[in-house]
Amino acid sequence: MQLQVDEQDKKILIKDGAKTQNNLLKFLMFLNLGNALLNLFLGQLDSLGSIQYLWIFVALISVVLLYWFFTKKSSAGVLAFAEIDSLQEKDRMGVKRFSLKLKNGKVRDLTTLKNSDEIANIKKVFSRIQIPITQK
């Protein structure tokens, strides 16, 4: 992951491939939803069997995940300092994960931090630009 800070324009540039990954996941969820709807509506609706219930389950999961991707996740590559609320550090089973909590309620994950040097650098950068670091 490449993180560049432009202090003149007060922006952070993040290059980590998250936009491509999120767009691919959105496409796959739309594909799942379309496939589920086609199988439900072109199939026999008079008798719901286990396969139809499975397709209903796939459609519901796809709708929930699409809602989550469009309303709760961000994959922006350029963020202004004013858009960022805080840097969140989560420790799950000894693995540290970092994300940016944005002021619009979305979260931008920083998923490709590999070693302690990168983690220390990220913390130093965000403390330098006066964005608070919170721990969960």
PDB file of C-alpha atoms in Angstrom:
ATOM      1  CA  MET A   1       0.000   0.000   0.000  1.00  0.00           C
ATOM      2  CA  GLN A   2       1.233   3.435  -0.858  1.00  0.00           C
ATOM      3  CA  LEU A   3       0.102   6.320   1.310  1.00  0.00           C
ATOM      4  CA  GLN A   4       1.043   9.808   0.225  1.00  0.00           C
ATOM      5  CA  VAL A   5       0.187  12.963   2.113  1.00  0.00           C
ATOM      6  CA  ASP A   6      -0.250  16.187   0.168  1.00  0.00           C
ATOM      7  CA  GLU A   7      -0.093  18.827   2.892  1.00  0.00           C
ATOM      8  CA  GLN A   8      -0.517  21.737   0.472  1.00  0.00           C
ATOM      9  CA  ASP A   9      -3.900  20.487  -0.806  1.00  0.00           C
ATOM     10  CA  LYS A  10      -4.650  18.773   2.550  1.00  0.00           C
ATOM     11  CA  LYS A  11      -5.334  15.412   0.931  1.00  0.00           C
ATOM     12  CA  ILE A  12      -4.274  11.820   1.429  1.00  0.00           C
ATOM     13  CA  LEU A  13      -3.606   9.629  -1.613  1.00  0.00           C
ATOM     14  CA  ILE A  14      -4.068   5.884  -1.043  1.00  0.00           C
ATOM     15  CA  LYS A  15      -3.002   3.342  -3.649  1.00  0.00           C
ATOM     16  CA  ASP A  16      -3.920  -0.185  -2.602  1.00  0.00           C
ATOM     17  CA  GLY A  17      -6.337  -1.612  -5.175  1.00  0.00           C
ATOM     18  CA  ALA A  18      -9.377  -1.365  -2.882  1.00  0.00           C
ATOM     19  CA  LYS A  19     -11.517   0.338  -5.531  1.00  0.00           C
ATOM     20  CA  THR A  20     -10.969  -2.505  -8.003  1.00  0.00           C
ATOM     21  CA  GLN A  21     -11.655  -5.114  -5.351  1.00  0.00           C
ATOM     22  CA  ASN A  22     -14.844  -3.423  -4.120  1.00  0.00           C
ATOM     23  CA  ASN A  23     -16.124  -2.928  -7.684  1.00  0.00           C
ATOM     24  CA  LEU A  24     -15.498  -6.609  -8.418  1.00  0.00           C
ATOM     25  CA  LEU A  25     -17.370  -7.647  -5.282  1.00  0.00           C
ATOM     26  CA  LYS A  26     -20.286  -5.343  -6.172  1.00  0.00           C
ATOM     27  CA  PHE A  27     -20.396  -6.844  -9.674  1.00  0.00           C
ATOM     28  CA  LEU A  28     -20.429 -10.369  -8.235  1.00  0.00           C
ATOM     29  CA  MET A  29     -23.236  -9.482  -5.807  1.00  0.00           C
ATOM     30  CA  PHE A  30     -25.303  -8.031  -8.676  1.00  0.00           C
ATOM     31  CA  LEU A  31     -24.583 -11.201 -10.648  1.00  0.00           C
ATOM     32  CA  ASN A  32     -25.681 -13.358  -7.706  1.00  0.00           C
ATOM     33  CA  LEU A  33     -28.827 -11.307  -7.268  1.00  0.00           C
ATOM     34  CA  GLY A  34     -29.681 -11.494 -10.975  1.00  0.00           C
ATOM     35  CA  ASN A  35     -29.040 -15.226 -11.072  1.00  0.00           C
ATOM     36  CA  ALA A  36     -31.188 -15.774  -7.984  1.00  0.00           C
ATOM     37  CA  LEU A  37     -34.059 -13.692  -9.386  1.00  0.00           C
ATOM     38  CA  LEU A  38     -33.906 -15.471 -12.741  1.00  0.00           C
ATOM     39  CA  ASN A  39     -33.961 -18.874 -11.091  1.00  0.00           C
ATOM     40  CA  LEU A  40     -36.844 -17.882  -8.834  1.00  0.00           C
ATOM     41  CA  PHE A  41     -39.042 -16.223 -11.446  1.00  0.00           C
ATOM     42  CA  LEU A  42     -38.334 -18.545 -14.360  1.00  0.00           C
ATOM     43  CA  GLY A  43     -38.663 -21.617 -12.195  1.00  0.00           C
ATOM     44  CA  GLN A  44     -41.789 -23.087 -10.759  1.00  0.00           C
ATOM     45  CA  LEU A  45     -43.150 -20.696  -8.170  1.00  0.00           C
ATOM     46  CA  ASP A  46     -46.180 -22.845  -7.319  1.00  0.00           C
ATOM     47  CA  SER A  47     -44.080 -25.235  -5.245  1.00  0.00           C
ATOM     48  CA  LEU A  48     -41.175 -23.875  -3.276  1.00  0.00           C
ATOM     49  CA  GLY A  49     -38.572 -26.538  -2.689  1.00  0.00           C
ATOM     50  CA  SER A  50     -35.216 -26.506  -1.017  1.00  0.00           C
ATOM     51  CA  ILE A  51     -33.470 -25.113  -4.126  1.00  0.00           C
ATOM     52  CA  GLN A  52     -35.867 -22.150  -4.287  1.00  0.00           C
ATOM     53  CA  TYR A  53     -35.262 -21.441  -0.598  1.00  0.00           C
ATOM     54  CA  LEU A  54     -31.527 -21.538  -1.286  1.00  0.00           C
ATOM     55  CA  TRP A  55     -31.948 -18.981  -4.098  1.00  0.00           C
ATOM     56  CA  ILE A  56     -34.043 -16.773  -1.797  1.00  0.00           C
ATOM     57  CA  PHE A  57     -31.243 -16.959   0.767  1.00  0.00           C
ATOM     58  CA  VAL A  58     -28.615 -16.058  -1.890  1.00  0.00           C
ATOM     59  CA  ALA A  59     -30.738 -13.105  -3.047  1.00  0.00           C
ATOM     60  CA  LEU A  60     -31.180 -11.800   0.508  1.00  0.00           C
ATOM     61  CA  ILE A  61     -27.467 -12.088   1.281  1.00  0.00           C
ATOM     62  CA  SER A  62     -26.634 -10.289  -1.976  1.00  0.00           C
ATOM     63  CA  VAL A  63     -29.031  -7.441  -1.191  1.00  0.00           C
ATOM     64  CA  VAL A  64     -27.618  -7.038   2.325  1.00  0.00           C
ATOM     65  CA  LEU A  65     -24.029  -7.027   1.057  1.00  0.00           C
ATOM     66  CA  LEU A  66     -24.831  -4.544  -1.721  1.00  0.00           C
ATOM     67  CA  TYR A  67     -26.468  -2.245   0.824  1.00  0.00           C
ATOM     68  CA  TRP A  68     -23.387  -2.552   3.042  1.00  0.00           C
ATOM     69  CA  PHE A  69     -20.967  -1.826   0.175  1.00  0.00           C
ATOM     70  CA  PHE A  70     -22.901   1.224  -1.031  1.00  0.00           C
ATOM     71  CA  THR A  71     -23.697   2.779   2.358  1.00  0.00           C
ATOM     72  CA  LYS A  72     -20.975   1.719   4.814  1.00  0.00           C
ATOM     73  CA  LYS A  73     -17.774   1.104   2.822  1.00  0.00           C
ATOM     74  CA  SER A  74     -15.612   3.518   0.896  1.00  0.00           C
ATOM     75  CA  SER A  75     -12.843   2.765  -1.577  1.00  0.00           C
ATOM     76  CA  ALA A  76     -11.844   6.336  -2.343  1.00  0.00           C
ATOM     77  CA  GLY A  77      -8.250   6.803  -3.356  1.00  0.00           C
ATOM     78  CA  VAL A  78      -8.105  10.515  -2.530  1.00  0.00           C
ATOM     79  CA  LEU A  79      -9.428  11.803   0.789  1.00  0.00           C
ATOM     80  CA  ALA A  80      -9.331  15.340   2.098  1.00  0.00           C
ATOM     81  CA  PHE A  81      -8.227  15.814   5.701  1.00  0.00           C
ATOM     82  CA  ALA A  82     -11.632  17.364   6.445  1.00  0.00           C
ATOM     83  CA  GLU A  83     -13.414  14.169   5.325  1.00  0.00           C
ATOM     84  CA  ILE A  84     -11.569  11.958   7.834  1.00  0.00           C
ATOM     85  CA  ASP A  85     -12.937  11.650  11.359  1.00  0.00           C
ATOM     86  CA  SER A  86     -10.292   9.306  12.808  1.00  0.00           C
ATOM     87  CA  LEU A  87      -7.889   6.445  12.204  1.00  0.00           C
ATOM     88  CA  GLN A  88      -9.291   3.326  13.862  1.00  0.00           C
ATOM     89  CA  GLU A  89      -7.055   0.558  15.114  1.00  0.00           C
ATOM     90  CA  LYS A  90      -8.716  -2.790  15.794  1.00  0.00           C
ATOM     91  CA  ASP A  91      -6.938  -5.701  17.420  1.00  0.00           C
ATOM     92  CA  ARG A  92      -8.551  -9.049  16.657  1.00  0.00           C
ATOM     93  CA  MET A  93      -6.768 -12.128  17.938  1.00  0.00           C
ATOM     94  CA  GLY A  94      -3.394 -10.395  17.816  1.00  0.00           C
ATOM     95  CA  VAL A  95      -3.838  -9.027  14.282  1.00  0.00           C
ATOM     96  CA  LYS A  96      -3.994  -5.258  13.985  1.00  0.00           C
ATOM     97  CA  ARG A  97      -6.330  -3.832  11.372  1.00  0.00           C
ATOM     98  CA  PHE A  98      -6.589  -0.187  10.456  1.00  0.00           C
ATOM     99  CA  SER A  99      -9.391   1.791   8.873  1.00  0.00           C
ATOM    100  CA  LEU A 100     -10.325   5.404   8.349  1.00  0.00           C
ATOM    101  CA  LYS A 101     -13.634   6.485   9.816  1.00  0.00           C
ATOM    102  CA  LEU A 102     -15.045   9.155   7.530  1.00  0.00           C
ATOM    103  CA  LYS A 103     -17.359  11.992   8.517  1.00  0.00           C
ATOM    104  CA  ASN A 104     -20.093  10.764   6.158  1.00  0.00           C
ATOM    105  CA  GLY A 105     -20.400   7.543   8.209  1.00  0.00           C
ATOM    106  CA  LYS A 106     -18.446   5.315   5.849  1.00  0.00           C
ATOM    107  CA  VAL A 107     -15.286   3.368   6.614  1.00  0.00           C
ATOM    108  CA  ARG A 108     -12.192   3.142   4.387  1.00  0.00           C
ATOM    109  CA  ASP A 109     -10.185   0.007   5.188  1.00  0.00           C
ATOM    110  CA  LEU A 110      -6.389   0.074   5.052  1.00  0.00           C
ATOM    111  CA  THR A 111      -5.897  -3.631   4.517  1.00  0.00           C
ATOM    112  CA  THR A 112      -2.419  -4.078   3.145  1.00  0.00           C
ATOM    113  CA  LEU A 113      -0.240  -3.010   6.070  1.00  0.00           C
ATOM    114  CA  LYS A 114       2.351  -5.767   6.304  1.00  0.00           C
ATOM    115  CA  ASN A 115       4.813  -5.051   9.083  1.00  0.00           C
ATOM    116  CA  SER A 116       5.359  -2.971  12.201  1.00  0.00           C
ATOM    117  CA  ASP A 117       7.368  -0.355  10.283  1.00  0.00           C
ATOM    118  CA  GLU A 118       4.385   0.435   8.043  1.00  0.00           C
ATOM    119  CA  ILE A 119       2.093   0.555  11.085  1.00  0.00           C
ATOM    120  CA  ALA A 120       4.429   2.961  12.908  1.00  0.00           C
ATOM    121  CA  ASN A 121       4.698   5.106   9.762  1.00  0.00           C
ATOM    122  CA  ILE A 122       0.888   5.288   9.392  1.00  0.00           C
ATOM    123  CA  LYS A 123       0.483   6.314  13.036  1.00  0.00           C
ATOM    124  CA  LYS A 124       3.210   8.937  12.704  1.00  0.00           C
ATOM    125  CA  VAL A 125       1.639  10.400   9.549  1.00  0.00           C
ATOM    126  CA  PHE A 126      -1.825  10.670  11.094  1.00  0.00           C
ATOM    127  CA  SER A 127      -0.550  12.191  14.325  1.00  0.00           C
ATOM    128  CA  ARG A 128       1.452  14.719  12.260  1.00  0.00           C
ATOM    129  CA  ILE A 129      -1.634  15.838  10.336  1.00  0.00           C
ATOM    130  CA  GLN A 130      -3.625  15.904  13.608  1.00  0.00           C
ATOM    131  CA  ILE A 131      -6.158  13.188  12.865  1.00  0.00           C
ATOM    132  CA  PRO A 132      -7.018  11.294  16.060  1.00  0.00           C
ATOM    133  CA  ILE A 133      -6.187   7.607  16.425  1.00  0.00           C
ATOM    134  CA  THR A 134      -8.817   5.503  18.202  1.00  0.00           C
ATOM    135  CA  GLN A 135      -8.564   1.916  19.368  1.00  0.00           C
ATOM    136  CA  LYS A 136     -11.326  -0.647  19.475  1.00  0.00           C
TER     137      LYS A 136
END
